[in-house]
């Protein structure tokens, strides 16, 4: 046994013994090898005393744009259309590989700091993003977001599509599947049927996932209905977009028929409460989706629209929003909310056989939180505290496949100081010129 956590509160997410007080959890060769209430007989190379701490599966951020760290706080207090067209899209034209690398590593460091062990990322410059994911040790389902505005289209000649193909050939299955490549239609309103048909066919033939923004705003949803007589979910279904494992980000304005369709197709709605609130997009009907059998997962979206990558913040908001919108204080329980970011996230990523729970045989994707902090005392129920009281700042250790990637302020796989220097010296000046400041004292 390589590592043994002892005397720790383990939130396993398993139906049997979901919480084990004074637990012992062993890690061998990157896998969870022991879970129990008594000490294993096998010797451990490293013993971590977990008194006053909670061990749980790493959180899975099922929808984000990890590289958008330079846009944190930029263009705040605008609606989605104005924010995208007037602030974000013009700045994205300034990206290059060097700036993407620093921005991505900063985002990954933030994700690891807050207890995220796997991300579903949709963006551009994905080869560089994959390289950063490879170096950091985190898991990633990476997709090249593709838009199409012109009618003239050929899959074999359209550069974004060919970038996706090259990405899949180079990175899909890297390090035993730690990196997976997915197809991505940015959204219905930024593309047309030629792209939908071609990407759906590619994803189905290559047996890879699909990642799409769906019905994020009321105007998007209603404009599609007016133009096509179908909702975005229904329209994309006509072109077989949902005929593979698919993630539908946001889903704020899904109607009953959309939910039934997604249930039949096995689509995974990804709830992004922070972003939806900040951009006033609305409140996703999570309770209704769950009642229809949909396996809703959780994301932060990018820091440009949520301002941080703290999945614990998304956990709390998901529960509170569901309760408030239904006027039912038990609409989404703490346990159900935690499932969104663990078990359901693993399902959405196609990783249900490797993570999402603390159970023997699964990858040791684990995080440890310090529950001796004043705001976590007393602890009548560890699950309740995790959802309603904890934050990413309480995470003291993040581990993926048994490898510690964050430990009490240290990043063994990321040179954070060099990343910050590059971010201040190159990324901010390139992206903002004289507009932005490198840091508060600049």
Tab-separated table of C-alpha atoms in Angstrom:
chain	number	residue	atom	x	y	z
A	1	UNK	CA	0.000	0.000	0.000
A	2	UNK	CA	1.409	3.375	-1.022
A	3	UNK	CA	-0.727	5.742	1.073
A	4	UNK	CA	-3.097	5.159	3.978
A	5	UNK	CA	-5.531	7.791	5.244
A	6	UNK	CA	-6.424	6.941	8.814
A	7	UNK	CA	-8.865	8.277	11.421
A	8	UNK	CA	-10.645	10.337	8.754
A	9	UNK	CA	-14.288	11.007	7.977
A	10	UNK	CA	-14.845	9.450	4.557
A	11	UNK	CA	-17.796	10.626	2.465
A	12	UNK	CA	-17.784	7.710	0.046
A	13	UNK	CA	-20.896	8.586	-2.047
A	14	UNK	CA	-21.733	4.866	-1.957
A	15	UNK	CA	-25.283	3.763	-1.163
A	16	UNK	CA	-23.908	1.427	1.476
A	17	UNK	CA	-21.984	3.301	4.171
A	18	UNK	CA	-22.094	6.730	2.472
A	19	UNK	CA	-20.268	8.268	5.434
A	20	UNK	CA	-17.681	6.430	7.509
A	21	UNK	CA	-16.412	8.074	10.692
A	22	UNK	CA	-12.848	7.233	11.715
A	23	UNK	CA	-12.283	5.555	8.380
A	24	UNK	CA	-9.212	4.002	6.811
A	25	UNK	CA	-8.708	4.464	3.073
A	26	UNK	CA	-5.771	2.868	1.293
A	27	UNK	CA	-4.219	3.760	-2.052
A	28	UNK	CA	-2.095	1.344	-4.082
A	29	UNK	CA	-0.717	1.940	-7.575
A	30	UNK	CA	-3.070	4.882	-8.141
A	31	UNK	CA	-6.182	2.912	-7.141
A	32	UNK	CA	-8.279	2.821	-3.991
A	33	UNK	CA	-7.295	-0.497	-2.464
A	34	UNK	CA	-8.957	-0.417	0.940
A	35	UNK	CA	-11.966	1.250	2.581
A	36	UNK	CA	-12.999	0.301	6.099
A	37	UNK	CA	-13.593	1.154	9.732
A	38	UNK	CA	-10.625	-0.853	10.955
A	39	UNK	CA	-6.964	-0.513	10.073
A	40	UNK	CA	-5.733	-2.766	7.259
A	41	UNK	CA	-3.036	-5.259	8.047
A	42	UNK	CA	-0.977	-4.235	5.024
A	43	UNK	CA	1.926	-1.835	5.578
A	44	UNK	CA	1.615	1.630	4.029
A	45	UNK	CA	4.536	3.616	2.677
A	46	UNK	CA	2.926	6.898	3.765
A	47	UNK	CA	0.331	7.396	6.478
A	48	UNK	CA	-1.803	10.545	6.514
A	49	UNK	CA	-3.559	11.258	9.803
A	50	UNK	CA	-7.030	12.537	8.939
A	51	UNK	CA	-8.261	13.596	12.371
A	52	UNK	CA	-10.503	16.620	11.953
A	53	UNK	CA	-10.552	16.170	8.177
A	54	UNK	CA	-12.982	14.863	5.566
A	55	UNK	CA	-11.995	12.709	2.595
A	56	UNK	CA	-14.295	12.609	-0.420
A	57	UNK	CA	-14.193	11.900	-4.161
A	58	UNK	CA	-12.686	14.696	-6.205
A	59	UNK	CA	-15.209	17.073	-7.730
A	60	UNK	CA	-15.929	16.890	-11.454
A	61	UNK	CA	-16.423	20.193	-13.252
A	62	UNK	CA	-18.580	19.066	-16.162
A	63	UNK	CA	-18.659	22.386	-18.016
A	64	UNK	CA	-15.966	25.011	-18.012
A	65	UNK	CA	-13.659	27.086	-20.178
A	66	UNK	CA	-10.513	26.695	-18.095
A	67	UNK	CA	-8.331	29.090	-20.102
A	68	UNK	CA	-10.528	32.165	-19.651
A	69	UNK	CA	-8.715	33.299	-16.498
A	70	UNK	CA	-7.627	36.665	-18.016
A	71	UNK	CA	-11.308	37.600	-18.336
A	72	UNK	CA	-12.073	37.247	-14.626
A	73	UNK	CA	-14.028	40.382	-13.747
A	74	UNK	CA	-13.813	41.764	-17.288
A	75	UNK	CA	-17.111	42.947	-18.768
A	76	UNK	CA	-19.051	42.293	-15.582
A	77	UNK	CA	-22.640	43.484	-15.155
A	78	UNK	CA	-23.850	42.912	-18.702
A	79	UNK	CA	-26.278	40.417	-20.206
A	80	UNK	CA	-24.972	37.414	-22.130
A	81	UNK	CA	-25.262	38.860	-25.641
A	82	UNK	CA	-23.601	42.167	-24.807
A	83	UNK	CA	-20.979	40.487	-22.654
A	84	UNK	CA	-20.032	38.051	-25.426
A	85	UNK	CA	-20.159	40.396	-28.418
A	86	UNK	CA	-18.712	43.551	-26.884
A	87	UNK	CA	-16.225	42.136	-24.392
A	88	UNK	CA	-15.299	38.466	-24.741
A	89	UNK	CA	-15.279	37.757	-28.492
A	90	UNK	CA	-13.017	40.742	-29.355
A	91	UNK	CA	-10.486	39.718	-26.717
A	92	UNK	CA	-10.497	36.093	-27.787
A	93	UNK	CA	-9.138	37.221	-31.158
A	94	UNK	CA	-5.919	38.126	-29.316
A	95	UNK	CA	-5.142	34.633	-28.036
A	96	UNK	CA	-1.935	32.844	-29.004
A	97	UNK	CA	-0.421	29.590	-27.763
A	98	UNK	CA	1.847	31.333	-25.279
A	99	UNK	CA	-0.958	33.251	-23.589
A	100	UNK	CA	-3.291	30.238	-23.627
A	101	UNK	CA	-0.639	28.148	-21.882
A	102	UNK	CA	-0.185	30.535	-18.968
A	103	UNK	CA	-3.926	31.184	-18.687
A	104	UNK	CA	-4.700	27.457	-18.719
A	105	UNK	CA	-2.102	26.540	-16.113
A	106	UNK	CA	-3.427	29.282	-13.855
A	107	UNK	CA	-6.955	27.897	-14.284
A	108	UNK	CA	-5.823	24.339	-13.590
A	109	UNK	CA	-4.011	25.453	-10.458
A	110	UNK	CA	-7.215	27.126	-9.280
A	111	UNK	CA	-9.273	24.034	-10.066
A	112	UNK	CA	-6.887	21.750	-8.176
A	113	UNK	CA	-6.753	24.192	-5.257
A	114	UNK	CA	-10.535	23.978	-4.971
A	115	UNK	CA	-10.727	20.179	-5.139
A	116	UNK	CA	-11.516	19.524	-8.797
A	117	UNK	CA	-9.948	16.346	-10.153
A	118	UNK	CA	-11.505	16.294	-13.644
A	119	UNK	CA	-12.810	18.928	-16.053
A	120	UNK	CA	-14.955	18.917	-19.188
A	121	UNK	CA	-13.494	21.835	-21.076
A	122	UNK	CA	-14.812	23.466	-24.242
A	123	UNK	CA	-12.564	26.055	-25.891
A	124	UNK	CA	-9.924	26.816	-28.537
A	125	UNK	CA	-6.137	26.215	-28.774
A	126	UNK	CA	-6.944	22.763	-27.449
A	127	UNK	CA	-3.586	21.191	-28.267
A	128	UNK	CA	-1.967	23.607	-25.818
A	129	UNK	CA	-4.734	22.985	-23.293
A	130	UNK	CA	-4.152	19.229	-23.560
A	131	UNK	CA	-0.442	19.732	-23.001
A	132	UNK	CA	-1.204	21.677	-19.812
A	133	UNK	CA	-3.643	19.016	-18.629
A	134	UNK	CA	-1.037	16.341	-19.339
A	135	UNK	CA	1.613	18.181	-17.314
A	136	UNK	CA	-0.660	19.022	-14.388
A	137	UNK	CA	-1.906	15.475	-13.775
A	138	UNK	CA	-5.601	16.391	-13.716
A	139	UNK	CA	-8.152	14.504	-15.805
A	140	UNK	CA	-9.743	16.267	-18.749
A	141	UNK	CA	-12.439	15.726	-21.363
A	142	UNK	CA	-11.363	18.344	-23.890
A	143	UNK	CA	-13.424	19.631	-26.802
A	144	UNK	CA	-12.652	22.160	-29.506
A	145	UNK	CA	-15.693	24.489	-29.593
A	146	UNK	CA	-16.786	24.846	-33.229
A	147	UNK	CA	-19.001	27.527	-34.748
A	148	UNK	CA	-20.092	28.000	-38.364
A	149	UNK	CA	-21.727	31.130	-39.724
A	150	UNK	CA	-21.246	30.701	-43.480
A	151	UNK	CA	-23.101	28.279	-45.760
A	152	UNK	CA	-19.985	27.149	-47.610
A	153	UNK	CA	-18.722	24.219	-45.548
A	154	UNK	CA	-16.598	21.122	-46.063
A	155	UNK	CA	-15.681	19.031	-43.027
A	156	UNK	CA	-12.334	17.983	-44.528
A	157	UNK	CA	-11.341	21.588	-45.247
A	158	UNK	CA	-12.876	23.519	-42.368
A	159	UNK	CA	-9.960	24.353	-40.075
A	160	UNK	CA	-11.780	23.993	-36.722
A	161	UNK	CA	-13.022	20.534	-37.728
A	162	UNK	CA	-9.576	19.451	-38.801
A	163	UNK	CA	-8.141	20.751	-35.538
A	164	UNK	CA	-10.653	18.533	-33.739
A	165	UNK	CA	-9.626	15.509	-35.822
A	166	UNK	CA	-5.933	16.152	-35.168
A	167	UNK	CA	-6.668	16.625	-31.487
A	168	UNK	CA	-8.486	13.322	-31.324
A	169	UNK	CA	-5.706	11.467	-33.125
A	170	UNK	CA	-3.014	12.953	-30.888
A	171	UNK	CA	-4.587	13.093	-27.441
A	172	UNK	CA	-7.615	10.808	-27.146
A	173	UNK	CA	-6.800	8.106	-24.610
A	174	UNK	CA	-3.575	9.777	-23.446
A	175	UNK	CA	-2.136	8.310	-20.251
A	176	UNK	CA	-4.625	5.472	-20.045
A	177	UNK	CA	-7.582	7.729	-20.775
A	178	UNK	CA	-6.687	10.559	-18.421
A	179	UNK	CA	-7.311	12.848	-21.410
A	180	UNK	CA	-10.306	12.250	-23.647
A	181	UNK	CA	-11.309	14.256	-26.695
A	182	UNK	CA	-14.904	15.141	-27.473
A	183	UNK	CA	-16.700	16.891	-30.323
A	184	UNK	CA	-18.279	20.258	-29.647
A	185	UNK	CA	-20.922	22.388	-31.322
A	186	UNK	CA	-20.600	25.752	-29.617
A	187	UNK	CA	-24.364	26.323	-29.812
A	188	UNK	CA	-27.339	26.230	-32.160
A	189	UNK	CA	-27.259	30.012	-32.602
A	190	UNK	CA	-23.582	30.059	-33.619
A	191	UNK	CA	-23.798	27.318	-36.251
A	192	UNK	CA	-26.010	25.657	-38.842
A	193	UNK	CA	-27.273	22.260	-39.942
A	194	UNK	CA	-24.228	21.472	-42.075
A	195	UNK	CA	-22.006	21.545	-39.012
A	196	UNK	CA	-24.514	19.725	-36.805
A	197	UNK	CA	-24.809	16.845	-39.231
A	198	UNK	CA	-21.063	16.543	-39.838
A	199	UNK	CA	-20.020	16.693	-36.170
A	200	UNK	CA	-22.733	14.277	-35.105
A	201	UNK	CA	-21.605	11.797	-37.741
A	202	UNK	CA	-17.968	12.166	-36.695
A	203	UNK	CA	-18.707	11.737	-32.975
A	204	UNK	CA	-20.873	8.669	-33.573
A	205	UNK	CA	-18.360	7.011	-35.904
A	206	UNK	CA	-15.429	7.738	-33.602
A	207	UNK	CA	-17.372	6.818	-30.455
A	208	UNK	CA	-16.561	10.058	-28.676
A	209	UNK	CA	-18.689	12.430	-26.631
A	210	UNK	CA	-20.431	15.649	-27.661
A	211	UNK	CA	-20.482	18.959	-25.743
A	212	UNK	CA	-22.983	21.740	-26.614
A	213	UNK	CA	-24.399	24.939	-25.077
A	214	UNK	CA	-28.188	24.472	-25.022
A	215	UNK	CA	-31.036	26.867	-24.147
A	216	UNK	CA	-28.883	29.033	-21.907
A	217	UNK	CA	-31.067	32.127	-22.328
A	218	UNK	CA	-34.731	32.771	-22.987
A	219	UNK	CA	-33.933	34.742	-26.152
A	220	UNK	CA	-31.782	31.889	-27.531
A	221	UNK	CA	-34.543	29.371	-26.875
A	222	UNK	CA	-37.354	31.492	-28.290
A	223	UNK	CA	-35.379	32.651	-31.336
A	224	UNK	CA	-34.750	29.028	-32.293
A	225	UNK	CA	-38.442	28.247	-31.906
A	226	UNK	CA	-39.360	31.223	-34.074
A	227	UNK	CA	-36.809	30.365	-36.769
A	228	UNK	CA	-37.222	26.595	-36.963
A	229	UNK	CA	-40.420	25.760	-35.101
A	230	UNK	CA	-38.298	23.602	-32.784
A	231	UNK	CA	-36.346	24.195	-29.592
A	232	UNK	CA	-32.527	23.918	-29.710
A	233	UNK	CA	-32.714	20.470	-28.108
A	234	UNK	CA	-35.298	19.243	-30.611
A	235	UNK	CA	-33.579	20.821	-33.603
A	236	UNK	CA	-30.201	19.257	-32.843
A	237	UNK	CA	-31.893	15.918	-32.295
A	238	UNK	CA	-33.081	15.993	-35.918
A	239	UNK	CA	-29.402	15.938	-36.940
A	240	UNK	CA	-28.510	13.110	-34.500
A	241	UNK	CA	-26.372	15.308	-32.245
A	242	UNK	CA	-27.645	13.405	-29.194
A	243	UNK	CA	-26.944	9.946	-30.608
A	244	UNK	CA	-23.700	9.700	-28.649
A	245	UNK	CA	-22.824	10.429	-25.006
A	246	UNK	CA	-23.654	14.123	-24.872
A	247	UNK	CA	-23.307	17.017	-22.445
A	248	UNK	CA	-25.819	19.855	-22.767
A	249	UNK	CA	-24.514	22.869	-20.864
A	250	UNK	CA	-26.913	25.192	-19.010
A	251	UNK	CA	-30.379	23.893	-20.080
A	252	UNK	CA	-32.017	26.817	-18.282
A	253	UNK	CA	-35.003	27.053	-20.615
A	254	UNK	CA	-35.695	23.407	-21.432
A	255	UNK	CA	-39.408	22.655	-21.696
A	256	UNK	CA	-41.121	19.416	-20.713
A	257	UNK	CA	-40.755	17.961	-24.198
A	258	UNK	CA	-37.033	18.779	-24.210
A	259	UNK	CA	-36.564	16.998	-20.889
A	260	UNK	CA	-38.409	13.936	-22.120
A	261	UNK	CA	-36.253	13.941	-25.250
A	262	UNK	CA	-33.042	14.196	-23.235
A	263	UNK	CA	-34.216	11.399	-20.963
A	264	UNK	CA	-34.798	9.137	-23.979
A	265	UNK	CA	-31.434	10.023	-25.503
A	266	UNK	CA	-29.494	9.828	-22.232
A	267	UNK	CA	-28.223	13.409	-22.556
A	268	UNK	CA	-26.492	14.882	-19.494
A	269	UNK	CA	-27.681	18.410	-18.626
A	270	UNK	CA	-24.899	20.419	-16.983
A	271	UNK	CA	-26.094	22.919	-14.391
A	272	UNK	CA	-24.034	26.133	-14.078
A	273	UNK	CA	-25.791	28.111	-11.328
A	274	UNK	CA	-23.144	30.802	-10.770
A	275	UNK	CA	-22.892	31.800	-14.400
A	276	UNK	CA	-26.643	31.648	-14.974
A	277	UNK	CA	-27.282	33.938	-12.019
A	278	UNK	CA	-24.566	36.421	-12.855
A	279	UNK	CA	-25.682	36.789	-16.483
A	280	UNK	CA	-29.363	36.726	-15.445
A	281	UNK	CA	-29.976	33.786	-17.752
A	282	UNK	CA	-32.431	32.201	-15.342
A	283	UNK	CA	-32.660	29.164	-13.075
A	284	UNK	CA	-32.413	25.693	-14.571
A	285	UNK	CA	-35.270	23.329	-13.594
A	286	UNK	CA	-32.965	20.831	-11.913
A	287	UNK	CA	-35.665	19.166	-9.810
A	288	UNK	CA	-37.869	18.563	-12.843
A	289	UNK	CA	-34.957	17.145	-14.795
A	290	UNK	CA	-33.999	14.773	-12.000
A	291	UNK	CA	-37.616	13.651	-11.589
A	292	UNK	CA	-37.660	12.743	-15.284
A	293	UNK	CA	-34.625	10.541	-14.794
A	294	UNK	CA	-32.051	12.942	-16.211
A	295	UNK	CA	-28.609	12.655	-14.661
A	296	UNK	CA	-27.780	16.288	-14.097
A	297	UNK	CA	-24.126	17.161	-13.510
A	298	UNK	CA	-22.534	20.384	-12.306
A	299	UNK	CA	-20.128	22.950	-13.724
A	300	UNK	CA	-18.722	26.377	-12.991
A	301	UNK	CA	-18.595	27.683	-16.576
A	302	UNK	CA	-15.542	29.910	-17.149
A	303	UNK	CA	-14.284	32.432	-14.612
A	304	UNK	CA	-15.306	35.116	-17.098
A	305	UNK	CA	-18.928	34.479	-16.147
A	306	UNK	CA	-18.648	32.883	-12.704
A	307	UNK	CA	-15.466	34.630	-11.501
A	308	UNK	CA	-14.026	31.494	-9.904
A	309	UNK	CA	-13.703	27.744	-10.355
A	310	UNK	CA	-14.928	26.848	-6.859
A	311	UNK	CA	-17.236	23.873	-7.323
A	312	UNK	CA	-18.292	24.086	-3.664
A	313	UNK	CA	-19.880	27.424	-4.454
A	314	UNK	CA	-21.744	25.783	-7.329
A	315	UNK	CA	-22.825	22.970	-4.996
A	316	UNK	CA	-24.386	25.338	-2.489
A	317	UNK	CA	-26.090	27.441	-5.136
A	318	UNK	CA	-27.535	24.403	-6.895
A	319	UNK	CA	-29.302	23.334	-3.705
A	320	UNK	CA	-30.439	26.796	-2.661
A	321	UNK	CA	-31.717	27.759	-6.094
A	322	UNK	CA	-33.723	24.577	-6.468
A	323	UNK	CA	-35.302	25.024	-3.050
A	324	UNK	CA	-36.118	28.686	-3.625
A	325	UNK	CA	-37.499	28.250	-7.139
A	326	UNK	CA	-39.810	25.412	-6.073
A	327	UNK	CA	-40.661	26.860	-2.627
A	328	UNK	CA	-39.652	23.471	-1.260
A	329	UNK	CA	-36.780	23.281	1.260
A	330	UNK	CA	-36.165	19.649	0.313
A	331	UNK	CA	-36.308	20.138	-3.463
A	332	UNK	CA	-32.600	19.337	-3.835
A	333	UNK	CA	-31.060	17.810	-0.744
A	334	UNK	CA	-27.413	18.172	0.178
A	335	UNK	CA	-26.837	14.531	-0.785
A	336	UNK	CA	-28.449	15.033	-4.195
A	337	UNK	CA	-26.414	18.188	-4.783
A	338	UNK	CA	-23.182	16.358	-3.924
A	339	UNK	CA	-24.086	13.625	-6.405
A	340	UNK	CA	-24.239	16.217	-9.187
A	341	UNK	CA	-20.536	16.974	-8.734
A	342	UNK	CA	-19.319	13.421	-8.160
A	343	UNK	CA	-21.319	10.394	-9.370
A	344	UNK	CA	-23.244	12.259	-12.066
A	345	UNK	CA	-20.155	14.127	-13.211
A	346	UNK	CA	-18.357	10.816	-13.686
A	347	UNK	CA	-21.305	9.494	-15.691
A	348	UNK	CA	-21.369	12.609	-17.870
A	349	UNK	CA	-17.673	12.200	-18.653
A	350	UNK	CA	-17.989	8.487	-19.337
A	351	UNK	CA	-15.754	7.845	-16.310
A	352	UNK	CA	-18.255	6.078	-14.032
A	353	UNK	CA	-16.018	2.998	-13.890
A	354	UNK	CA	-13.041	4.972	-12.635
A	355	UNK	CA	-14.134	7.776	-10.302
A	356	UNK	CA	-16.997	9.577	-8.549
A	357	UNK	CA	-16.957	7.455	-5.370
A	358	UNK	CA	-14.570	6.145	-2.757
A	359	UNK	CA	-14.643	2.426	-3.460
A	360	UNK	CA	-11.986	-0.272	-3.925
A	361	UNK	CA	-10.865	-0.602	-7.524
A	362	UNK	CA	-11.643	2.979	-8.542
A	363	UNK	CA	-8.962	5.553	-9.275
A	364	UNK	CA	-7.712	7.381	-6.188
A	365	UNK	CA	-9.191	10.741	-7.256
A	366	UNK	CA	-9.567	12.100	-3.750
A	367	UNK	CA	-9.679	15.421	-1.937
A	368	UNK	CA	-9.206	16.180	1.749
A	369	UNK	CA	-10.813	19.111	3.550
A	370	UNK	CA	-9.871	20.640	6.896
A	371	UNK	CA	-12.988	20.521	9.065
A	372	UNK	CA	-11.304	22.141	12.083
A	373	UNK	CA	-12.069	25.615	10.718
A	374	UNK	CA	-14.527	27.746	12.759
A	375	UNK	CA	-17.126	27.867	9.966
A	376	UNK	CA	-17.293	24.055	9.871
A	377	UNK	CA	-17.852	23.546	13.601
A	378	UNK	CA	-19.953	21.802	14.801
A	379	UNK	CA	-20.396	19.072	12.223
A	380	UNK	CA	-23.739	17.344	12.768
A	381	UNK	CA	-23.693	16.012	9.216
A	382	UNK	CA	-20.538	15.997	7.036
A	383	UNK	CA	-22.562	15.997	3.793
A	384	UNK	CA	-24.569	19.001	4.916
A	385	UNK	CA	-21.402	20.865	5.900
A	386	UNK	CA	-19.780	20.078	2.545
A	387	UNK	CA	-22.675	21.565	0.601
A	388	UNK	CA	-23.858	24.434	2.799
A	389	UNK	CA	-20.798	25.543	4.785
A	390	UNK	CA	-17.573	24.465	3.071
A	391	UNK	CA	-15.705	26.225	0.290
A	392	UNK	CA	-12.855	25.305	-2.000
A	393	UNK	CA	-10.532	27.134	0.377
A	394	UNK	CA	-11.053	24.328	2.890
A	395	UNK	CA	-9.407	21.810	0.540
A	396	UNK	CA	-5.916	20.986	1.771
A	397	UNK	CA	-5.073	18.126	-0.591
A	398	UNK	CA	-6.091	17.085	-4.094
A	399	UNK	CA	-5.066	13.714	-5.522
A	400	UNK	CA	-5.618	12.198	-8.975
A	401	UNK	CA	-4.830	8.524	-9.548
A	402	UNK	CA	-2.990	8.456	-6.260
A	403	UNK	CA	-0.699	11.345	-7.189
A	404	UNK	CA	-0.906	14.442	-5.000
A	405	UNK	CA	-1.351	17.495	-7.241
A	406	UNK	CA	-2.119	20.052	-4.529
A	407	UNK	CA	-0.967	19.878	-0.927
A	408	UNK	CA	-1.380	22.692	1.619
A	409	UNK	CA	-0.516	25.476	-0.810
A	410	UNK	CA	2.009	23.537	-2.875
A	411	UNK	CA	1.605	22.418	-6.504
A	412	UNK	CA	4.023	19.540	-7.222
A	413	UNK	CA	3.233	19.547	-10.973
A	414	UNK	CA	2.754	23.286	-11.650
A	415	UNK	CA	5.399	25.987	-11.196
A	416	UNK	CA	2.855	28.521	-10.038
A	417	UNK	CA	5.307	31.380	-9.592
A	418	UNK	CA	6.551	31.048	-13.159
A	419	UNK	CA	2.963	30.849	-14.391
A	420	UNK	CA	2.029	34.006	-12.499
A	421	UNK	CA	5.083	35.839	-13.812
A	422	UNK	CA	4.191	34.887	-17.389
A	423	UNK	CA	0.568	35.826	-16.784
A	424	UNK	CA	1.489	39.304	-15.507
A	425	UNK	CA	4.330	39.983	-17.940
A	426	UNK	CA	2.814	38.616	-21.141
A	427	UNK	CA	-0.845	37.593	-20.983
A	428	UNK	CA	-2.380	40.704	-19.454
A	429	UNK	CA	-0.387	43.196	-21.571
A	430	UNK	CA	-1.159	41.219	-24.725
A	431	UNK	CA	-4.869	40.846	-24.032
A	432	UNK	CA	-5.608	44.229	-22.499
A	433	UNK	CA	-2.737	46.596	-23.267
A	434	UNK	CA	-3.224	49.605	-21.066
A	435	UNK	CA	-6.763	48.615	-20.056
A	436	UNK	CA	-6.055	46.112	-17.358
A	437	UNK	CA	-3.678	45.859	-14.426
A	438	UNK	CA	-1.356	42.939	-13.874
A	439	UNK	CA	-2.149	42.826	-10.167
A	440	UNK	CA	-3.761	45.101	-7.558
A	441	UNK	CA	-0.555	47.040	-6.902
A	442	UNK	CA	0.356	47.574	-10.574
